C-alpha cells in the first residue's frame, strides 16, 4: 500500500444494465476486485422513460490500488467512462 494513497471511489458510467453486469465481472477477473461492486441505475435528468437510464458501477478503493487509467480503458470497452470521487 502506498503510504500517501487516499481512499478512492471509482464510478464507471455505462449505457445499460448488461454492460454494468459485464464490467462488474471483468473487475473481479482483470483487477482482482474482491468486494462486489455496487450496481446503480441512474435515470437521466428529466427523463421518465425506463430506457433512458445509465448504469453506474461503484468500486470502493480504500487503499487506492486501482489505476484510474486502466479502469477508464475498461469502461470505454463497454461504451462508458470513469468518474473518480
Coordinates of N, CA and C in Angstrom, one line a residue:
X1 N 0.8 -1.2 0.0 CA 0.0 0.0 0.0 C 0.9 1.2 0.0
X2 N 0.5 2.2 -0.8 CA 1.2 3.5 -0.8 C 0.8 4.3 0.4
X3 N 1.8 4.7 1.2 CA 1.5 5.5 2.4 C 0.8 6.8 2.1
X4 N 1.0 7.3 0.9 CA 0.4 8.6 0.6 C -1.0 8.4 -0.1
X5 N -1.4 7.2 -0.3 CA -2.6 6.9 -1.0 C -3.8 7.3 -0.2
X6 N -4.8 7.9 -0.8 CA -6.0 8.3 -0.2 C -7.1 7.4 -0.7
X7 N -8.0 7.0 0.2 CA -9.2 6.2 -0.3 C -9.9 6.8 -1.5
X8 N -10.3 6.0 -2.4 CA -11.0 6.5 -3.6 C -12.3 5.7 -3.8
X9 N -13.2 6.3 -4.6 CA -14.4 5.6 -5.0 C -14.4 5.9 -6.5
X10 N -14.4 4.8 -7.3 CA -14.4 4.9 -8.7 C -15.9 4.6 -9.2
X11 N -16.4 5.5 -10.1 CA -17.7 5.3 -10.6 C -17.6 5.1 -12.1
X12 N -18.0 3.9 -12.6 CA -17.9 3.7 -14.0 C -19.4 3.9 -14.5
X13 N -19.5 4.8 -15.5 CA -20.8 5.1 -16.1 C -21.0 4.3 -17.3
X14 N -22.1 3.6 -17.4 CA -22.3 2.7 -18.6 C -23.7 2.9 -19.2
X15 N -23.9 2.5 -20.4 CA -25.2 2.8 -21.1 C -26.4 1.9 -20.7
X16 N -26.1 0.7 -20.2 CA -27.2 -0.2 -19.8 C -26.8 -1.2 -18.8
X17 N -27.8 -2.0 -18.3 CA -27.5 -2.9 -17.2 C -26.6 -4.1 -17.6
X18 N -26.8 -4.6 -18.8 CA -26.0 -5.7 -19.3 C -24.5 -5.3 -19.3
X19 N -24.2 -4.1 -19.7 CA -22.8 -3.6 -19.7 C -22.3 -3.5 -18.3
X20 N -23.1 -3.0 -17.4 CA -22.7 -2.9 -16.0 C -22.4 -4.2 -15.4
X21 N -23.3 -5.2 -15.6 CA -23.0 -6.5 -15.1 C -21.7 -7.2 -15.7
X22 N -21.5 -6.9 -16.9 CA -20.2 -7.5 -17.6 C -19.0 -6.8 -17.0
X23 N -19.1 -5.5 -16.8 CA -18.0 -4.7 -16.2 C -17.7 -5.2 -14.8
X24 N -18.8 -5.4 -14.0 CA -18.6 -5.9 -12.6 C -17.9 -7.3 -12.6
X25 N -18.2 -8.2 -13.6 CA -17.5 -9.4 -13.7 C -16.0 -9.2 -14.1
X26 N -15.8 -8.3 -15.0 CA -14.4 -8.0 -15.5 C -13.6 -7.5 -14.4
X27 N -14.2 -6.7 -13.5 CA -13.4 -6.1 -12.4 C -12.8 -7.2 -11.5
X28 N -13.5 -8.2 -11.3 CA -13.0 -9.3 -10.5 C -11.9 -10.1 -11.2
X29 N -12.2 -10.4 -12.5 CA -11.2 -11.1 -13.3 C -10.0 -10.4 -13.6
X30 N -10.1 -9.1 -14.0 CA -8.9 -8.4 -14.5 C -8.2 -7.5 -13.5
X31 N -9.0 -7.1 -12.4 CA -8.4 -6.2 -11.4 C -8.3 -6.8 -10.1
X32 N -8.9 -8.0 -9.9 CA -8.8 -8.7 -8.6 C -9.7 -8.0 -7.6
X33 N -10.7 -7.3 -8.0 CA -11.7 -6.7 -7.0 C -12.4 -7.8 -6.3
X34 N -12.3 -7.9 -5.0 CA -12.9 -8.9 -4.2 C -14.2 -8.6 -3.7
X35 N -14.5 -7.3 -3.4 CA -15.8 -6.9 -2.9 C -16.6 -6.6 -4.1
X36 N -17.8 -7.1 -4.1 CA -18.7 -7.0 -5.3 C -19.0 -5.5 -5.5
X37 N -18.8 -5.0 -6.7 CA -19.1 -3.6 -6.9 C -20.6 -3.4 -6.8
X38 N -21.0 -2.2 -6.5 CA -22.4 -1.8 -6.4 C -22.9 -1.3 -7.8
X39 N -24.0 -1.9 -8.2 CA -24.7 -1.5 -9.5 C -25.8 -0.6 -9.2
X40 N -25.9 0.6 -9.8 CA -26.9 1.6 -9.5 C -27.5 2.1 -10.8
X41 N -28.8 2.1 -10.9 CA -29.5 2.6 -12.1 C -29.6 4.1 -11.8
X42 N -29.2 4.9 -12.8 CA -29.2 6.4 -12.7 C -30.0 7.0 -13.8
X43 N -31.3 7.3 -13.5 CA -32.1 7.9 -14.6 C -31.6 9.3 -15.0
X44 N -31.6 9.5 -16.2 CA -31.1 10.8 -16.7 C -32.1 11.9 -16.3
X45 N -31.5 13.0 -16.0 CA -32.3 14.2 -15.5 C -33.4 14.5 -16.5
X46 N -34.7 14.6 -16.0 CA -35.8 15.0 -16.9 C -36.4 13.8 -17.7
X47 N -35.9 12.7 -17.5 CA -36.4 11.5 -18.3 C -37.2 10.6 -17.5
X48 N -38.4 10.3 -17.9 CA -39.3 9.4 -17.2 C -39.2 7.9 -17.8
X49 N -38.8 7.8 -19.0 CA -38.7 6.5 -19.6 C -37.6 5.6 -19.0
X50 N -38.0 4.4 -18.7 CA -37.0 3.5 -18.1 C -35.8 3.2 -19.0
X51 N -36.1 3.4 -20.3 CA -35.0 3.1 -21.3 C -33.9 4.2 -21.2
X52 N -34.3 5.4 -20.7 CA -33.3 6.5 -20.6 C -32.6 6.5 -19.3
X53 N -31.8 5.5 -19.1 CA -31.1 5.4 -17.8 C -29.7 4.9 -18.1
X54 N -28.8 5.5 -17.3 CA -27.4 5.0 -17.3 C -27.3 4.0 -16.1
X55 N -26.3 3.2 -16.2 CA -26.0 2.3 -15.0 C -24.6 2.7 -14.5
X56 N -24.5 2.7 -13.2 CA -23.2 3.0 -12.5 C -22.7 1.8 -11.9
X57 N -21.4 1.6 -12.0 CA -20.7 0.5 -11.2 C -19.8 1.3 -10.3
X58 N -20.1 1.1 -9.0 CA -19.3 1.8 -8.0 C -18.3 0.9 -7.3
X59 N -17.0 1.3 -7.4 CA -16.0 0.5 -6.9 C -15.3 1.2 -5.7
X60 N -15.4 0.7 -4.5 CA -14.7 1.3 -3.4 C -13.3 0.8 -3.4
X61 N -12.4 1.8 -3.2 CA -10.9 1.5 -3.4 C -10.2 2.2 -2.2
X62 N -10.4 1.6 -1.0 CA -9.9 2.2 0.3 C -8.4 2.4 0.3
X63 N -7.7 1.5 -0.4 CA -6.2 1.6 -0.4 C -5.7 2.2 -1.7
X64 N -6.6 2.7 -2.6 CA -6.2 3.4 -3.8 C -5.2 2.6 -4.6
X65 N -5.6 1.3 -4.8 CA -4.7 0.4 -5.6 C -5.1 0.3 -7.1
X66 N -6.3 0.7 -7.4 CA -6.7 0.5 -8.8 C -6.4 1.8 -9.6
X67 N -5.7 1.5 -10.7 CA -5.3 2.6 -11.6 C -6.5 3.1 -12.4
X68 N -6.8 4.4 -12.2 CA -7.9 5.0 -12.9 C -7.8 4.9 -14.4
X69 N -6.6 5.0 -14.9 CA -6.4 5.0 -16.4 C -6.9 3.6 -16.9
X70 N -6.5 2.5 -16.2 CA -6.9 1.2 -16.6 C -8.4 1.0 -16.5
X71 N -9.0 1.5 -15.4 CA -10.4 1.4 -15.2 C -11.2 2.2 -16.3
X72 N -10.6 3.3 -16.8 CA -11.2 4.1 -17.8 C -11.2 3.3 -19.1
X73 N -10.1 2.6 -19.4 CA -10.0 1.8 -20.6 C -11.0 0.7 -20.6
X74 N -11.2 0.0 -19.4 CA -12.3 -1.0 -19.3 C -13.6 -0.4 -19.6
X75 N -13.9 0.8 -19.0 CA -15.2 1.4 -19.2 C -15.4 1.7 -20.7
X76 N -14.4 2.2 -21.4 CA -14.5 2.5 -22.8 C -14.8 1.3 -23.6
X77 N -14.3 0.1 -23.2 CA -14.6 -1.1 -23.9 C -16.1 -1.4 -24.0
X78 N -16.9 -0.8 -23.0 CA -18.3 -1.1 -22.9 C -19.1 0.2 -23.1
X79 N -18.5 1.2 -23.9 CA -19.1 2.4 -24.3 C -19.4 3.3 -23.1
X80 N -18.6 3.2 -22.1 CA -18.8 4.0 -20.9 C -17.5 4.9 -20.6
X81 N -17.5 5.5 -19.4 CA -16.4 6.3 -18.9 C -16.3 6.2 -17.4
X82 N -15.2 6.7 -16.9 CA -14.9 6.6 -15.5 C -15.0 8.0 -14.9
X83 N -15.6 8.0 -13.7 CA -15.6 9.2 -12.9 C -15.0 8.8 -11.5
X84 N -14.0 9.5 -11.0 CA -13.4 9.2 -9.7 C -13.8 10.3 -8.7
X85 N -14.2 9.8 -7.6 CA -14.6 10.7 -6.5 C -13.5 10.8 -5.5

